[in-house]
Short mmCIF file of C-alpha atoms and ligand atoms in Angstrom, two decimals:
data_model
loop_
_atom_site.label_atom_id
_atom_site.label_comp_id
_atom_site.label_asym_id
_atom_site.label_seq_id
_atom_site.Cartn_x
_atom_site.Cartn_y
_atom_site.Cartn_z
CA UNK P 1 120.93 -87.68 226.68
CA UNK P 2 120.52 -84.01 225.91
CA UNK P 3 123.14 -81.72 227.47
CA UNK P 4 121.24 -78.57 228.44
CA UNK P 5 124.52 -76.73 228.99
CA UNK P 6 125.18 -77.00 225.23
CA UNK P 7 121.90 -75.37 224.26
CA UNK P 8 122.10 -71.63 223.51
CA UNK P 9 119.24 -69.78 225.20
CA UNK P 10 118.62 -66.05 224.95
CA UNK P 11 117.86 -64.58 228.36
CA UNK P 12 116.60 -61.11 229.18
CA UNK P 13 119.09 -59.35 231.48
CA UNK P 14 116.29 -58.06 233.73
CA UNK P 15 115.00 -61.57 234.47
CA UNK P 16 114.31 -62.23 238.16
CA UNK P 17 117.83 -62.64 239.67
CA UNK P 18 117.23 -66.11 241.19
CA UNK P 19 115.96 -67.36 237.83
CA UNK P 20 118.74 -65.65 235.87
CA UNK P 21 121.40 -67.33 238.01
CA UNK P 22 119.82 -70.75 237.49
CA UNK P 23 119.42 -70.23 233.73
CA UNK P 24 123.13 -69.31 233.47
CA UNK P 25 124.03 -72.43 235.47
CA UNK P 26 121.89 -74.82 233.41
CA UNK P 27 122.01 -73.52 229.82
CA UNK P 28 124.44 -71.83 227.47
CA UNK P 29 122.76 -68.52 228.37
CA UNK P 30 123.28 -65.49 226.13
CA UNK P 31 122.09 -62.27 227.80
CA UNK P 32 120.35 -59.42 225.97
CA UNK P 33 118.31 -56.35 226.85
CA UNK P 34 115.11 -57.24 224.98
CA UNK P 35 116.04 -55.63 221.65
CA UNK P 36 117.30 -57.29 218.47
CA UNK P 37 120.20 -54.78 218.32
CA UNK P 38 121.52 -56.00 221.67
CA UNK P 39 121.99 -59.58 220.38
CA UNK P 40 125.44 -60.27 218.86
CA UNK P 41 125.26 -61.82 215.35
CA UNK P 42 126.73 -65.13 216.55
CA UNK P 43 124.04 -65.43 219.23
CA UNK P 44 121.28 -64.56 216.74
CA UNK P 45 122.37 -67.48 214.57
CA UNK P 46 122.71 -69.90 217.49
CA UNK P 47 119.90 -69.47 220.00
CA UNK P 48 117.27 -72.20 220.20
CA UNK P 49 115.35 -70.98 223.20
CA UNK P 50 114.36 -67.72 224.83
CA UNK P 51 113.55 -66.90 228.48
CA UNK P 52 111.87 -63.55 228.60
CA UNK P 53 109.14 -61.36 230.07
CA UNK P 54 107.34 -58.59 228.24
CA UNK P 55 107.59 -57.83 224.56
CA UNK P 56 108.48 -60.45 221.93
CA UNK P 57 107.51 -59.13 218.50
CA UNK P 58 107.79 -60.69 215.05
CA UNK P 59 111.07 -58.86 214.31
CA UNK P 60 112.71 -60.39 217.39
CA UNK P 61 111.51 -63.89 216.51
CA UNK P 62 112.59 -63.50 212.89
CA UNK P 63 116.08 -62.39 213.90
CA UNK P 64 116.55 -65.86 215.44
CA UNK P 65 116.37 -68.52 212.69
CA UNK P 66 117.02 -71.49 215.05
CA UNK P 67 114.48 -70.39 217.68
CA UNK P 68 112.19 -73.20 218.87
CA UNK P 69 110.67 -72.00 222.14
CA UNK P 70 109.76 -68.74 223.87
CA UNK P 71 109.47 -69.43 227.60
CA UNK P 72 107.65 -66.41 228.98
CA UNK P 73 108.05 -65.28 232.60
CA UNK P 74 104.49 -64.29 233.59
CA UNK P 75 101.05 -65.77 233.00
CA UNK P 76 99.91 -62.79 230.91
CA UNK P 77 101.65 -62.95 227.53
CA UNK P 78 99.93 -60.06 225.74
CA UNK P 79 103.40 -58.72 224.83
CA UNK P 80 104.18 -61.83 222.76
CA UNK P 81 103.04 -61.88 219.13
CA UNK P 82 101.62 -65.40 219.51
CA UNK P 83 99.98 -65.40 216.07
CA UNK P 84 103.41 -64.89 214.52
CA UNK P 85 104.96 -67.53 216.78
CA UNK P 86 102.26 -70.00 215.71
CA UNK P 87 102.82 -69.14 212.03
CA UNK P 88 106.50 -69.97 212.57
CA UNK P 89 105.72 -73.20 214.42
CA UNK P 90 107.29 -71.96 217.66
CA UNK P 91 106.43 -73.22 221.12
CA UNK P 92 105.29 -70.47 223.52
CA UNK P 93 104.88 -71.13 227.25
CA UNK P 94 103.75 -68.99 230.19
CA UNK P 95 103.64 -69.40 233.99
CA UNK P 96 100.04 -70.16 235.06
CA UNK P 97 98.77 -71.28 238.49
CA UNK P 98 101.96 -70.84 240.55
CA UNK P 99 101.03 -67.18 241.16
CA UNK P 100 97.24 -67.49 241.63
CA UNK P 101 97.19 -67.10 245.41
CA UNK P 102 99.75 -64.28 245.52
CA UNK P 103 97.90 -62.22 242.91
CA UNK P 104 94.50 -62.93 244.48
CA UNK P 105 95.87 -61.89 247.90
CA UNK P 106 97.07 -58.64 246.33
CA UNK P 107 93.69 -57.97 244.71
CA UNK P 108 91.95 -58.37 248.07
CA UNK P 109 94.59 -56.24 249.83
CA UNK P 110 94.23 -53.54 247.20
CA UNK P 111 90.45 -53.62 247.55
CA UNK P 112 90.63 -53.24 251.35
CA UNK P 113 93.20 -50.46 251.08
CA UNK P 114 91.05 -48.62 248.57
CA UNK P 115 87.75 -48.93 250.41
CA UNK P 116 89.09 -48.35 253.95
CA UNK P 117 91.82 -45.82 252.98
CA UNK P 118 94.57 -47.60 254.95
CA UNK P 119 97.50 -45.99 253.05
CA UNK P 120 96.14 -42.49 253.84
CA UNK P 121 95.35 -43.47 257.44
CA UNK P 122 98.93 -44.73 257.83
CA UNK P 123 100.27 -41.42 256.51
CA UNK P 124 98.07 -39.65 259.09
CA UNK P 125 99.86 -41.59 261.84
CA UNK P 126 103.42 -41.32 260.43
CA UNK P 127 103.10 -37.60 259.81
CA UNK P 128 102.19 -37.01 263.46
CA UNK P 129 98.61 -35.91 262.81
CA UNK P 130 97.00 -38.56 265.07
CA UNK P 131 98.05 -36.58 268.17
CA UNK P 132 95.85 -33.71 266.94
CA UNK P 133 92.88 -35.84 265.91
CA UNK P 134 91.64 -39.26 264.84
CA UNK P 135 91.70 -40.22 261.21
CA UNK P 136 88.25 -39.42 259.74
CA UNK P 137 85.71 -42.23 259.49
CA UNK P 138 85.81 -43.76 256.02
CA UNK P 139 82.74 -43.14 253.87
CA UNK P 140 83.23 -46.58 252.32
CA UNK P 141 83.15 -50.07 253.83
CA UNK P 142 83.43 -53.51 252.30
CA UNK P 143 80.25 -54.44 254.17
CA UNK P 144 77.28 -54.56 251.82
CA UNK P 145 79.36 -54.33 248.64
CA UNK P 146 78.69 -56.54 245.64
CA UNK P 147 81.61 -57.85 243.64
CA UNK P 148 81.83 -58.17 239.86
CA UNK P 149 84.84 -59.95 238.41
CA UNK P 150 85.87 -59.40 234.80
CA UNK P 151 87.96 -62.49 234.05
CA UNK P 152 86.87 -65.40 236.25
CA UNK P 153 89.82 -67.58 235.29
CA UNK P 154 92.49 -69.15 237.49
CA UNK P 155 93.27 -65.94 239.40
CA UNK P 156 89.74 -64.53 239.18
CA UNK P 157 88.38 -67.66 240.86
CA UNK P 158 90.95 -67.36 243.67
CA UNK P 159 89.77 -63.74 244.15
CA UNK P 160 86.12 -64.85 244.12
CA UNK P 161 86.71 -67.55 246.77
CA UNK P 162 88.43 -65.05 249.06
CA UNK P 163 85.70 -62.43 248.71
CA UNK P 164 82.97 -65.06 249.07
CA UNK P 165 84.56 -65.91 252.43
CA UNK P 166 84.25 -62.20 253.29
CA UNK P 167 80.47 -62.67 252.90
CA UNK P 168 80.14 -60.70 249.66
CA UNK P 169 77.98 -61.67 246.67
CA UNK P 170 79.98 -62.47 243.52
CA UNK P 171 79.05 -62.01 239.86
CA UNK P 172 81.33 -62.23 236.83
CA UNK P 173 81.77 -61.63 233.14
CA UNK P 174 83.85 -63.84 230.83
CA UNK P 175 83.29 -64.34 227.11
CA UNK P 176 81.64 -67.65 228.08
CA UNK P 177 79.95 -68.69 231.34
CA UNK P 178 81.80 -71.27 233.44
CA UNK P 179 80.01 -74.56 234.09
CA UNK P 180 81.77 -75.23 237.41
CA UNK P 181 80.71 -72.23 239.51
CA UNK P 182 77.42 -70.99 240.93
CA UNK P 183 78.33 -67.29 240.73
CA UNK P 184 75.99 -65.10 238.70
CA UNK P 185 77.13 -64.72 235.07
CA UNK P 186 76.56 -61.48 233.16
CA UNK P 187 76.90 -61.75 229.38
CA UNK P 188 78.40 -58.27 228.89
CA UNK P 189 80.79 -56.09 230.85
CA UNK P 190 78.17 -53.33 230.87
CA UNK P 191 75.62 -55.71 232.44
CA UNK P 192 78.17 -56.61 235.10
CA UNK P 193 79.06 -52.96 235.84
CA UNK P 194 75.34 -52.15 236.21
CA UNK P 195 74.76 -55.12 238.52
CA UNK P 196 77.57 -54.47 241.04
CA UNK P 197 79.35 -51.60 242.81
CA UNK P 198 82.84 -53.14 242.91
CA UNK P 199 84.46 -54.20 239.66
CA UNK P 200 87.61 -56.33 239.86
CA UNK P 201 89.56 -56.75 236.61
CA UNK P 202 91.56 -59.98 236.24
CA UNK P 203 91.29 -60.45 232.49
CA UNK P 204 94.19 -60.65 230.00
CA UNK P 205 95.47 -57.66 228.03
CA UNK P 206 95.60 -57.51 224.24
CA UNK P 207 93.45 -56.18 221.41
CA UNK P 208 90.23 -57.83 222.58
CA UNK P 209 90.18 -56.14 226.00
CA UNK P 210 91.88 -52.88 225.00
CA UNK P 211 90.16 -50.00 226.91
CA UNK P 212 87.13 -52.26 227.55
CA UNK P 213 86.60 -50.37 230.82
CA UNK P 214 85.69 -47.03 229.25
CA UNK P 215 83.59 -44.01 230.28
CA UNK P 216 80.37 -45.94 229.59
CA UNK P 217 81.35 -48.82 231.90
CA UNK P 218 82.48 -46.43 234.65
CA UNK P 219 79.18 -44.57 234.38
CA UNK P 220 77.36 -47.91 234.73
CA UNK P 221 79.41 -48.76 237.84
CA UNK P 222 78.06 -45.59 239.40
CA UNK P 223 78.87 -43.06 242.15
CA UNK P 224 79.49 -45.70 244.83
CA UNK P 225 81.66 -47.64 242.39
CA UNK P 226 85.12 -49.00 243.11
CA UNK P 227 87.39 -50.27 240.35
CA UNK P 228 90.23 -52.68 241.14
CA UNK P 229 92.61 -53.65 238.33
CA UNK P 230 95.19 -56.43 238.69
CA UNK P 231 94.74 -57.63 235.08
CA UNK P 232 96.43 -55.29 232.61
CA UNK P 233 96.57 -51.50 232.45
CA UNK P 234 95.50 -51.52 228.81
CA UNK P 235 92.06 -52.88 229.79
CA UNK P 236 91.15 -49.52 231.35
CA UNK P 237 90.83 -46.24 229.44
CA UNK P 238 93.06 -44.31 231.87
CA UNK P 239 91.89 -40.89 230.67
CA UNK P 240 88.26 -41.87 231.24
CA UNK P 241 89.14 -43.33 234.64
CA UNK P 242 90.86 -40.13 235.80
CA UNK P 243 87.85 -38.10 234.71
CA UNK P 244 85.47 -40.51 236.50
CA UNK P 245 87.52 -40.31 239.72
CA UNK P 246 87.81 -36.51 239.54
CA UNK P 247 84.14 -35.95 238.81
CA UNK P 248 82.70 -38.52 241.23
CA UNK P 249 81.31 -40.70 238.45
CA UNK P 250 82.88 -43.52 240.48
CA UNK P 251 84.17 -43.31 244.02
CA UNK P 252 87.63 -44.87 244.07
CA UNK P 253 90.12 -47.10 242.29
CA UNK P 254 92.90 -49.48 243.29
CA UNK P 255 95.37 -50.18 240.50
CA UNK P 256 98.35 -52.53 240.27
CA UNK P 257 98.72 -52.16 236.50
CA UNK P 258 98.87 -49.19 234.13
CA UNK P 259 98.63 -48.58 230.40
CA UNK P 260 102.22 -47.33 229.92
CA UNK P 261 104.23 -48.83 232.77
CA UNK P 262 106.30 -47.64 234.53
CA UNK P 263 104.73 -44.28 233.66
CA UNK P 264 101.63 -43.31 235.61
CA UNK P 265 99.66 -40.21 234.56
CA UNK P 266 100.27 -37.16 236.79
CA UNK P 267 96.52 -36.64 237.21
CA UNK P 268 96.17 -40.16 238.58
CA UNK P 269 99.09 -39.61 240.97
CA UNK P 270 97.35 -36.50 242.31
CA UNK P 271 94.07 -38.25 243.14
CA UNK P 272 93.31 -38.95 246.82
CA UNK P 273 90.74 -41.62 245.88
CA UNK P 274 93.19 -43.89 244.04
CA UNK P 275 95.52 -46.48 245.60
CA UNK P 276 98.40 -47.19 243.24
CA UNK P 277 100.84 -50.12 243.30
CA UNK P 278 103.84 -50.59 240.96
CA UNK P 279 102.75 -53.92 239.39
CA UNK P 280 103.65 -56.01 242.43
CA UNK P 281 100.79 -58.52 242.55
CA UNK P 282 103.06 -61.55 242.10
CA UNK P 283 106.16 -59.88 243.50
CA UNK P 284 107.14 -61.98 246.50
CA UNK P 285 110.49 -63.72 246.21
CA UNK P 286 108.91 -67.17 246.63
CA UNK P 287 106.28 -66.64 243.93
CA UNK P 288 108.72 -65.10 241.48
CA UNK P 289 111.03 -68.10 242.12
CA UNK P 290 108.15 -70.48 241.37
CA UNK P 291 107.41 -68.59 238.14
CA UNK P 292 111.10 -68.72 237.21
CA UNK P 293 111.26 -72.45 237.93
CA UNK P 294 108.39 -72.98 235.49
CA UNK P 295 110.22 -70.92 232.86
CA UNK P 296 113.25 -73.22 233.34
CA UNK P 297 111.20 -76.44 233.50
CA UNK P 298 109.44 -75.57 230.23
CA UNK P 299 112.80 -75.05 228.49
CA UNK P 300 114.30 -78.22 229.97
CA UNK P 301 111.24 -80.34 229.10
CA UNK P 302 111.20 -78.95 225.59
CA UNK P 303 114.85 -79.68 224.87
CA UNK P 304 114.73 -83.10 226.58
CA UNK P 305 111.37 -84.40 225.29
CA UNK P 306 110.03 -81.97 222.69
CA UNK P 307 107.08 -81.19 224.93
CA UNK P 308 106.27 -78.23 227.12
CA UNK P 309 104.59 -78.22 230.53
CA UNK P 310 102.47 -75.08 230.11
CA UNK P 311 102.05 -74.16 226.43
CA UNK P 312 99.79 -71.14 225.84
CA UNK P 313 96.31 -72.13 224.53
CA UNK P 314 96.87 -70.68 221.04
CA UNK P 315 99.84 -72.99 220.50
CA UNK P 316 97.97 -76.03 221.81
CA UNK P 317 95.01 -75.16 219.57
CA UNK P 318 97.25 -74.75 216.52
CA UNK P 319 98.56 -78.25 217.21
CA UNK P 320 101.77 -77.84 215.24
CA UNK P 321 105.14 -77.01 216.61
CA UNK P 322 108.35 -77.54 214.64
CA UNK P 323 110.94 -79.15 216.76
CA UNK P 324 114.39 -78.77 215.26
CA UNK P 325 116.43 -81.07 217.46
CA UNK P 326 119.77 -82.61 216.66
P1 NAP K 1 93.06 -67.21 232.84
O1 NAP K 1 92.95 -68.36 233.76
O2 NAP K 1 93.29 -67.44 231.39
O3 NAP K 1 91.79 -66.30 233.05
C1 NAP K 1 91.45 -65.26 232.21
C2 NAP K 1 89.95 -65.08 232.30
O4 NAP K 1 89.60 -63.92 231.53
C3 NAP K 1 89.17 -66.25 231.77
O5 NAP K 1 88.13 -66.53 232.65
C4 NAP K 1 88.59 -65.75 230.44
O6 NAP K 1 87.33 -66.36 230.20
C5 NAP K 1 88.47 -64.26 230.71
N1 NAP K 1 88.57 -63.46 229.49
C6 NAP K 1 89.46 -63.58 228.48
N2 NAP K 1 89.21 -62.68 227.52
C7 NAP K 1 88.15 -61.96 227.95
C8 NAP K 1 87.42 -60.90 227.38
N3 NAP K 1 87.71 -60.41 226.19
N4 NAP K 1 86.38 -60.40 228.08
C9 NAP K 1 86.04 -60.91 229.29
N5 NAP K 1 86.71 -61.94 229.87
C10 NAP K 1 87.75 -62.45 229.20
O7 NAP K 1 94.27 -66.25 233.28
P2 NAP K 1 94.84 -66.00 234.75
O8 NAP K 1 95.96 -66.92 235.01
O9 NAP K 1 93.71 -65.95 235.72
O10 NAP K 1 95.46 -64.52 234.53
C11 NAP K 1 94.62 -63.47 234.14
C12 NAP K 1 95.39 -62.23 233.83
O11 NAP K 1 95.83 -61.60 235.02
C13 NAP K 1 96.68 -62.41 233.03
O12 NAP K 1 96.44 -62.54 231.64
C14 NAP K 1 97.46 -61.16 233.36
O13 NAP K 1 97.16 -60.14 232.43
C15 NAP K 1 96.92 -60.76 234.71
N6 NAP K 1 97.94 -60.91 235.75
C16 NAP K 1 98.43 -59.80 236.36
C17 NAP K 1 99.37 -59.93 237.36
C18 NAP K 1 99.91 -58.74 238.07
O14 NAP K 1 101.05 -58.78 238.48
N7 NAP K 1 99.13 -57.67 238.23
C19 NAP K 1 99.84 -61.19 237.73
C20 NAP K 1 99.32 -62.29 237.08
C21 NAP K 1 98.37 -62.14 236.10
P3 NAP K 1 86.79 -66.55 228.69
O15 NAP K 1 87.88 -67.24 227.94
O16 NAP K 1 85.53 -67.34 228.83
O17 NAP K 1 86.52 -65.17 228.19
C1 8YV K 2 104.60 -60.25 236.57
C2 8YV K 2 102.26 -60.56 235.54
O1 8YV K 2 104.73 -59.04 237.25
O2 8YV K 2 102.23 -62.90 235.36
C3 8YV K 2 101.83 -61.83 234.90
O3 8YV K 2 101.07 -61.75 233.93
O4 8YV K 2 101.84 -59.50 235.16
C4 8YV K 2 103.17 -60.57 236.71
O5 8YV K 2 103.12 -61.75 237.43
C5 8YV K 2 105.29 -60.09 235.29
O6 8YV K 2 104.96 -60.98 234.33
C6 8YV K 2 106.78 -60.19 235.54
O7 8YV K 2 107.45 -59.36 234.76
#
């Protein structure tokens, strides 16, 4: 029987505290700050697993000769050089499904806050201005809006179901149409932006979607347009978005993710027609615990059985993982 406590696992210090405590209890956890330099030589030679969120580049993987598995905290793994991991025969896992509802709830909340200006209305009350006059009627309403989802995957579908229940028509753009939904499919992002007035981004980051929402797409969304992004900040050309919001090319935006987190451009911060959240879509304690449990379960399953519960698709497609077990 494998003794998990004897298996050295590299753990990012900033891991969710509940998960960090459990990892330390279960494994021979070696903490680091995400950089190669912060890993003592003895740990570099020993570690067989990694529990991490964010960036895992080739240099980090190559500094760890015994590494077998990267268990990533988060469903989006655009920070992991998966091609390199595959070339080294490493297992890579992420945390799908357990956060779908939380992130979809946030997307809907962000949309309502953006369209109905609730954060600004709340400030009106807290700052004592209600006694001198009602908050102005909002020019926007969710009524009559048409929703376009870029990325109708696990989370995108949960967003679609919620907004369908709100009585709104749903269209979407993926690289391929889904065969299990009746929502209208648009073959390009431009087609989708032209067809709707509310664009919700729930696609993955990475080279393929980098700045896909550019000035052209924002122009196509139009002057009544609302952009909601809970996918990745890199998907939106932030400079173009600021210009579109300043000039009225689109009406408003609600953003949970940014291109260079935690830095948000000053011009975006100054805009009254943008609602900005600090990447909190999955950030309830319960959901982060569920994500952490999946990080742990993937490591435990790997070291016990040589299988993972939620391998990323690229690893499954490659079909080869080197398992160096004793
Ligand atoms: P998923 O099930 O894999 O869904 C991703 C969807 O995006 C799929 O429908 C996919 O369809 C589509 N897609 C992929 N590449 C595309 C492209 N180049 N152009 C258009 N569509 C594309 O993933 P998920 O679990 O729903 O998560 C989606 C993303 O949400 C994550 O990758 C992450 O970046 C983000 N996220 C953010 C937060 C947050 O805290 N804000 C939390 C969780 C997740 P095709 O393969 O047919 O293109
Ligand atoms: C987390 C996310 O905020 O799962 C994702 O892709 O973006 C979020 O759920 C992040 O991964 C935790 O650091």
